[in-house]
XYZ file of C-alpha atoms in Angstrom:
479
model
C 0.050 0.280 -0.142
C 1.582 3.351 -1.201
C 1.194 6.558 0.388
C 0.356 10.148 -1.023
C 0.508 13.475 0.871
C -1.920 16.096 -0.909
C -2.801 20.196 -0.374
C -5.497 21.316 -0.975
C -5.825 24.141 -2.591
C -6.341 26.987 -1.120
C -3.271 25.589 1.375
C 0.350 27.789 1.645
C 2.393 24.792 1.559
C 5.958 26.615 4.006
C 8.448 24.180 5.119
C 12.191 24.990 6.190
C 15.027 21.826 6.203
C 12.716 19.318 6.336
C 9.975 20.852 9.066
C 6.480 22.054 8.416
C 5.555 25.387 9.482
C 3.429 26.183 11.872
C -0.514 26.175 9.993
C 0.327 24.159 7.480
C -2.695 22.098 6.120
C -1.283 17.972 5.359
C -3.766 15.951 4.128
C -2.210 12.033 4.074
C -4.793 10.122 1.452
C -4.115 6.162 1.247
C -5.301 4.459 -1.722
C -6.311 1.670 -1.716
C -8.780 0.364 -4.048
C -11.630 2.264 -2.799
C -9.308 5.771 -3.385
C -9.941 7.413 -6.628
C -7.884 7.192 -9.929
C -6.519 10.222 -10.608
C -5.312 10.344 -14.275
C -2.415 12.756 -15.764
C -2.421 14.630 -19.255
C -2.603 13.669 -21.931
C -5.476 10.754 -21.163
C -6.226 8.007 -23.272
C -8.912 4.936 -22.626
C -8.728 2.808 -25.712
C -10.784 0.677 -23.584
C -8.142 -2.449 -24.472
C -9.609 -6.286 -24.004
C -8.601 -6.574 -20.959
C -11.756 -4.953 -20.478
C -15.123 -7.952 -20.573
C -17.624 -7.544 -23.085
C -21.254 -6.509 -21.780
C -19.509 -5.038 -18.772
C -20.603 -2.036 -17.184
C -18.309 0.230 -16.764
C -18.160 -0.576 -12.572
C -16.313 -3.949 -13.572
C -13.229 -3.889 -13.029
C -10.848 -2.653 -14.649
C -12.375 -0.175 -15.775
C -14.038 0.951 -13.110
C -10.166 1.556 -11.735
C -10.028 4.206 -15.020
C -14.169 4.679 -14.407
C -14.578 6.009 -11.384
C -15.833 9.542 -10.784
C -19.459 10.210 -11.136
C -22.746 8.757 -9.537
C -22.920 5.772 -11.953
C -22.905 3.183 -9.765
C -25.669 1.016 -12.182
C -25.112 -1.143 -14.335
C -27.023 -2.042 -18.924
C -27.280 2.010 -19.603
C -23.488 2.259 -20.783
C -21.684 -1.294 -21.543
C -18.126 -2.608 -23.248
C -18.726 -4.043 -26.808
C -16.230 -5.550 -29.258
C -18.454 -5.114 -31.864
C -19.091 -0.941 -30.393
C -14.250 -0.140 -31.592
C -14.953 2.579 -33.693
C -11.942 3.846 -36.090
C -11.111 7.024 -38.587
C -9.422 7.541 -41.055
C -6.364 10.297 -40.564
C -7.306 9.548 -36.637
C -4.245 7.582 -34.224
C -6.378 4.897 -33.158
C -6.081 1.343 -31.735
C -7.755 0.074 -34.123
C -9.336 -3.030 -32.234
C -10.550 -3.934 -29.249
C -13.570 -2.532 -27.066
C -15.955 0.218 -27.345
C -18.615 1.886 -25.313
C -22.153 0.897 -26.377
C -24.471 4.200 -24.707
C -28.454 2.190 -24.335
C -31.530 1.205 -23.208
C -33.746 4.201 -20.659
C -30.534 6.621 -19.541
C -31.061 6.865 -15.583
C -29.779 10.134 -13.730
C -27.114 7.751 -11.191
C -25.182 7.032 -14.503
C -23.490 9.099 -15.278
C -19.524 7.171 -14.560
C -15.594 9.334 -15.337
C -12.372 9.947 -15.395
C -10.795 12.279 -13.240
C -7.319 13.621 -15.040
C -4.660 16.335 -13.182
C -6.856 19.583 -12.041
C -6.432 22.355 -14.706
C -7.586 25.960 -13.355
C -7.244 29.348 -14.787
C -4.209 31.177 -15.037
C -2.063 27.604 -14.495
C -0.041 28.234 -17.744
C -2.686 26.193 -19.728
C -5.375 28.098 -21.402
C -7.473 25.342 -22.735
C -8.873 21.507 -21.834
C -9.887 19.862 -24.807
C -11.921 16.352 -24.525
C -12.183 14.160 -28.345
C -14.323 10.594 -29.232
C -15.340 8.595 -31.506
C -19.145 9.224 -32.370
C -21.603 6.531 -33.808
C -25.697 6.986 -33.672
C -26.867 3.183 -34.123
C -29.855 4.282 -32.543
C -31.773 7.681 -33.103
C -32.305 9.169 -29.423
C -35.678 10.187 -28.812
C -35.259 13.503 -27.083
C -32.249 15.687 -26.386
C -29.487 13.536 -24.447
C -27.030 14.381 -22.584
C -23.525 12.444 -24.166
C -20.312 13.712 -21.812
C -19.325 15.873 -20.248
C -16.502 18.099 -18.554
C -16.841 18.950 -15.166
C -14.240 20.643 -12.334
C -14.561 17.932 -9.560
C -15.265 14.688 -9.821
C -19.032 13.901 -8.784
C -21.716 13.711 -11.491
C -23.898 16.970 -11.907
C -24.157 20.042 -14.329
C -22.480 19.871 -17.398
C -19.926 22.518 -17.540
C -18.441 21.891 -21.110
C -21.771 19.410 -22.500
C -22.091 18.065 -25.188
C -25.871 17.097 -25.824
C -27.939 15.352 -29.343
C -30.826 15.618 -30.145
C -33.507 13.433 -31.289
C -32.704 15.210 -35.259
C -29.218 13.543 -34.694
C -27.806 16.601 -34.314
C -25.421 17.957 -31.358
C -24.729 20.580 -29.617
C -23.301 22.145 -26.445
C -23.826 23.967 -23.399
C -21.982 25.832 -20.496
C -22.530 25.030 -17.168
C -26.185 24.037 -17.860
C -28.023 21.462 -18.965
C -29.927 23.957 -21.616
C -27.686 23.626 -24.655
C -26.952 27.317 -25.665
C -25.128 27.126 -28.980
C -26.614 26.253 -32.220
C -26.533 22.749 -33.181
C -24.757 20.633 -36.207
C -25.670 19.371 -39.107
C -27.560 16.466 -38.074
C -25.645 13.062 -38.557
C -26.569 10.174 -40.761
C -26.500 6.540 -38.540
C -24.506 3.589 -38.508
C -21.292 6.539 -39.434
C -18.724 7.400 -37.000
C -17.412 11.345 -36.994
C -14.285 12.409 -35.323
C -16.239 14.246 -32.152
C -13.852 17.315 -30.369
C -15.135 19.624 -27.221
C -12.479 22.352 -25.897
C -13.904 24.687 -22.455
C -11.088 27.927 -23.210
C -10.350 30.722 -20.420
C -10.345 33.520 -22.504
C -9.352 36.423 -18.740
C -10.147 36.340 -15.171
C -13.178 34.559 -14.103
C -16.493 37.278 -16.046
C -18.449 35.349 -18.133
C -16.813 35.409 -21.694
C -15.073 31.791 -21.676
C -15.959 29.945 -24.304
C -16.956 25.889 -25.008
C -16.072 24.784 -28.326
C -17.399 21.871 -30.868
C -15.932 20.566 -33.823
C -17.309 18.328 -36.124
C -14.986 15.832 -38.033
C -12.473 18.549 -38.139
C -10.283 19.246 -40.926
C -6.810 19.359 -39.536
C -5.288 16.758 -37.417
C -1.918 17.113 -35.078
C -1.480 20.938 -35.625
C -0.079 23.497 -33.366
C -2.771 25.830 -31.179
C -2.207 28.534 -33.933
C -3.921 26.918 -36.820
C -6.546 24.574 -34.959
C -9.834 25.309 -37.880
C -12.513 27.373 -35.970
C -15.022 25.269 -34.110
C -18.375 24.061 -35.718
C -19.969 25.614 -32.897
C -19.403 27.539 -29.582
C -21.329 29.761 -27.522
C -19.447 31.701 -24.420
C -23.507 31.952 -22.927
C -23.488 31.327 -19.146
C -21.324 30.752 -16.033
C -17.686 30.437 -15.925
C -15.594 28.026 -13.834
C -12.286 28.503 -12.414
C -11.436 24.666 -12.249
C -11.749 21.658 -15.546
C -10.863 17.639 -13.001
C -12.837 15.399 -14.697
C -14.745 14.057 -18.112
C -18.033 12.589 -17.811
C -19.958 9.779 -20.315
C -23.184 11.434 -19.411
C -26.731 8.982 -19.651
C -29.690 10.725 -19.042
C -32.065 13.158 -20.958
C -31.019 17.303 -20.907
C -33.338 17.979 -18.652
C -32.288 14.980 -16.619
C -35.422 13.004 -16.419
C -34.267 10.090 -17.255
C -35.924 9.624 -20.358
C -34.112 9.988 -23.308
C -33.472 6.272 -24.965
C -31.705 4.691 -29.001
C -28.096 3.608 -28.718
C -24.842 5.326 -29.482
C -20.868 4.600 -29.857
C -18.354 6.122 -28.314
C -14.689 5.375 -28.957
C -11.900 5.934 -28.581
C -11.552 8.955 -25.650
C -8.913 11.423 -25.318
C -7.964 14.189 -22.966
C -5.462 17.000 -23.236
C -3.723 20.672 -23.242
C -3.299 21.174 -26.837
C -5.358 20.122 -29.391
C -2.386 17.521 -30.799
C -3.454 15.509 -27.745
C -6.688 14.739 -28.673
C -6.471 14.794 -32.684
C -3.413 12.853 -32.988
C -2.491 12.038 -37.101
C -1.220 9.188 -38.859
C -0.908 11.274 -42.100
C -3.716 10.688 -43.609
C -6.765 13.542 -44.138
C -9.772 12.653 -42.089
C -12.699 12.476 -44.128
C -15.022 14.873 -45.118
C -18.453 14.768 -43.844
C -20.772 13.616 -46.088
C -23.987 15.809 -44.201
C -21.230 18.934 -44.891
C -21.358 21.369 -48.540
C -18.393 20.771 -49.580
C -16.326 23.712 -51.393
C -14.542 22.748 -54.018
C -13.479 26.334 -55.972
C -12.296 29.537 -53.973
C -11.463 31.638 -56.065
C -11.208 35.894 -55.988
C -12.378 37.327 -59.439
C -13.547 41.191 -59.557
C -16.157 40.955 -58.792
C -15.422 39.187 -55.860
C -14.619 36.146 -53.821
C -16.774 32.784 -55.687
C -17.667 30.121 -53.952
C -19.057 26.708 -56.120
C -19.247 23.110 -54.141
C -22.220 20.557 -53.762
C -22.883 18.333 -51.502
C -25.856 20.880 -49.772
C -29.382 19.782 -49.458
C -31.342 19.959 -52.776
C -33.181 22.999 -52.950
C -32.110 24.575 -49.136
C -30.639 27.782 -48.008
C -27.616 28.617 -46.646
C -25.720 31.133 -45.912
C -22.109 32.736 -46.746
C -20.145 34.395 -43.128
C -17.081 35.952 -43.425
C -14.390 37.121 -40.617
C -11.527 39.033 -40.820
C -9.902 36.453 -37.743
C -10.639 33.015 -38.505
C -10.174 32.261 -34.700
C -13.267 33.988 -33.836
C -16.635 31.916 -33.300
C -19.039 31.251 -35.343
C -20.939 32.539 -33.993
C -19.421 36.363 -34.220
C -18.705 36.008 -38.018
C -21.278 38.477 -40.189
C -23.993 36.872 -42.700
C -22.239 38.767 -46.407
C -25.507 37.151 -48.361
C -28.224 34.157 -48.118
C -28.341 31.874 -51.117
C -30.280 28.857 -52.227
C -28.601 24.718 -53.454
C -29.873 23.776 -56.657
C -32.126 21.146 -57.156
C -29.008 18.264 -56.626
C -27.103 20.360 -53.565
C -24.795 22.348 -56.019
C -23.972 25.635 -54.996
C -22.582 29.317 -56.706
C -21.901 32.181 -55.126
C -20.335 35.974 -56.055
C -19.640 37.021 -52.910
C -18.707 40.895 -52.275
C -14.699 42.274 -50.889
C -14.082 45.263 -49.246
C -11.358 47.568 -51.258
C -7.747 47.201 -49.060
C -8.416 44.666 -46.890
C -5.564 42.489 -46.628
C -7.617 39.207 -45.664
C -10.363 37.470 -45.112
C -12.255 33.967 -44.563
C -15.170 32.970 -45.516
C -17.980 29.893 -44.590
C -20.561 28.223 -45.567
C -23.513 28.135 -42.893
C -26.265 25.827 -43.691
C -30.199 25.934 -42.554
C -30.412 29.941 -42.804
C -33.568 30.934 -42.588
C -35.275 32.843 -46.119
C -34.508 36.303 -45.770
C -36.961 38.925 -47.484
C -37.495 39.214 -51.611
C -33.408 41.020 -52.318
C -33.684 43.167 -55.517
C -29.922 42.263 -57.821
C -28.018 45.787 -58.845
C -28.847 47.378 -61.221
C -27.829 50.337 -63.350
C -30.113 53.919 -62.959
C -26.551 56.963 -63.994
C -23.930 55.391 -66.180
C -20.337 56.965 -65.783
C -20.322 59.870 -68.593
C -16.849 60.258 -70.257
C -14.414 63.260 -69.988
C -11.858 65.411 -71.193
C -9.697 67.662 -68.504
C -6.780 69.158 -69.301
C -2.950 67.729 -67.679
C -3.094 68.159 -63.425
C -6.652 69.143 -63.883
C -9.094 66.652 -61.496
C -11.403 64.677 -63.352
C -14.197 63.182 -61.413
C -16.725 59.919 -62.861
C -19.818 58.068 -60.880
C -22.457 55.981 -62.103
C -25.810 55.821 -59.964
C -26.865 52.224 -59.459
C -30.780 50.597 -57.900
C -30.545 46.699 -55.647
C -31.335 45.682 -52.341
C -28.121 47.128 -49.571
C -25.320 46.810 -49.331
C -24.576 47.643 -52.624
C -20.061 47.373 -53.356
C -18.273 48.969 -56.046
C -15.331 47.825 -57.980
C -14.220 50.899 -60.529
C -11.445 49.187 -62.991
C -9.536 50.641 -65.222
C -8.736 49.343 -69.559
C -11.225 46.872 -68.680
C -8.871 44.852 -65.340
C -7.124 47.226 -63.269
C -8.607 47.881 -60.337
C -8.452 51.567 -59.129
C -10.566 53.942 -56.523
C -12.243 52.580 -53.348
C -15.792 51.025 -52.758
C -17.388 53.707 -53.248
C -20.480 55.008 -55.982
C -18.212 57.468 -56.840
C -14.243 57.721 -58.452
C -12.081 60.445 -57.589
C -8.586 61.138 -59.997
C -6.526 63.878 -59.271
C -4.150 65.976 -60.258
C -4.342 62.993 -63.612
C -1.066 63.099 -65.683
C -1.349 61.885 -69.457
C -1.298 57.577 -68.294
C -4.689 57.924 -66.995
C -6.537 58.924 -70.166
C -8.393 55.324 -71.361
C -11.008 53.793 -69.963
C -12.779 53.512 -67.083
C -16.035 51.099 -65.983
C -17.293 49.284 -62.430
C -19.147 46.707 -60.705
C -21.719 46.604 -59.069
C -22.644 43.753 -56.265
C -24.717 42.715 -53.736
C -25.695 38.785 -51.934
C -27.795 38.363 -54.969
C -26.646 39.324 -58.022
C -24.114 41.711 -59.785
C -24.192 44.546 -62.794
C -21.758 45.843 -65.138
C -21.770 50.104 -66.251
C -21.060 51.410 -69.658
C -17.652 52.134 -70.377
C -16.874 55.255 -70.036
C -13.986 57.402 -71.019
C -10.515 59.696 -69.974
C -9.206 62.460 -72.813
C -6.486 64.141 -71.397
C -5.640 67.287 -73.263
C -2.317 68.971 -72.253
C -2.066 72.513 -73.552
C -0.003 74.547 -76.579
C 3.482 74.806 -75.242
C 6.693 76.529 -77.639
C 8.954 74.686 -78.062
C 10.685 76.503 -81.049
C 11.248 80.725 -80.758
C 10.778 82.761 -84.148
C 14.224 84.063 -85.086
C 15.829 87.224 -86.619
C 16.730 87.589 -89.998
C 19.594 90.080 -91.969
C 18.399 90.594 -95.275
C 19.005 92.819 -98.624
C 15.657 94.881 -100.224
C 13.451 93.386 -101.480
C 14.873 90.401 -100.225
C 12.175 87.224 -98.658
C 12.363 86.489 -94.456
C 10.138 83.425 -93.482
C 9.511 83.754 -89.929
């Protein structure tokens, strides 16, 4: 039997030459079979073959790892070889066992693994959890699947993942009520990589973030290259500590009425993205439930996005941000569109002049906006003739649903001016002479003006002065 000494978090440890200074509070804990196991991070659980087929997590040796929570019951979460999952691109054990979440959940059967406590301000700004997930039978109501806790007991999910009856995942922060928009619906019998993150933004004050990724496209990358979350929320009170991951087995309402069958495998907990998404060197699969962008091209009219795999005749939005790490809920929409009859899409989206970089995403299931009108030219720019050194101002009148964007060009394809209905040329030179036109765009379409010509006049100047002549009388003189 081994003894360890644990110092309570609020106790200040002071010692000198091996003597404990008065006032030190020491808790001596003996690691007997009833003691709680504490996993170091990164934590990895592959549910190996020494976990008995059909056993619950309360049965040894699983019970020595999954010893948190109140899960004294049996049958709601069991180990099965059929539930062993793997995913292309992710390092997995490829065999052994997995977990089956089935039957009617009970509010006293959550099971968890406790790990080295992670605390705000301790140098690790994030805690990640990942697992493979496969829906065999959808839940009958919103079901709590898994969650992070600040302690080792079952309770309110401090960072929770929910599966609703439409096979959509959502998240919450310190609440049994999901706070973020759902992901796209999961397909039955398809394996997905799910990643959950709790991110401390600053001191406890209501702005910490809970985020979820569904089949992320970048595995094993550094923190600065982590892809944008699929969904995220900052709604809910902050937590200063994370200490366990619980496998949930109850409805979001906690009433034990959700049923269905789901598989879970390859559980990881770490303080960095690479720790929960170790890559085997191949690209992860693209989720068949999400649209795929096959072409992204910057044109004069804006950013052209084309692709496939959308919901036929369904709606989508194009959203944009200058900051890739910004939560998706903060990305403004730049256009509302519809997929065609076979799920293809083709949209042109305005780009603000002078912007150094801009990122675009498709948001599926966006609500139909009010009827919008494509741009139309109401007053064409007029040709001008000015002297060199003077100013020249072209203007255009346009109609259509706001916001209208203006893209002026010189001699067909050279961008000039800013995003304005007026093009001001100051102190024109002879090389400014030529043709000008403008493309007006909004979320619906584009309109191109007629060509206006700038003619630059050069004032006369004396290049050779008349010279004096001396001639004889009756002679001729030519100046």
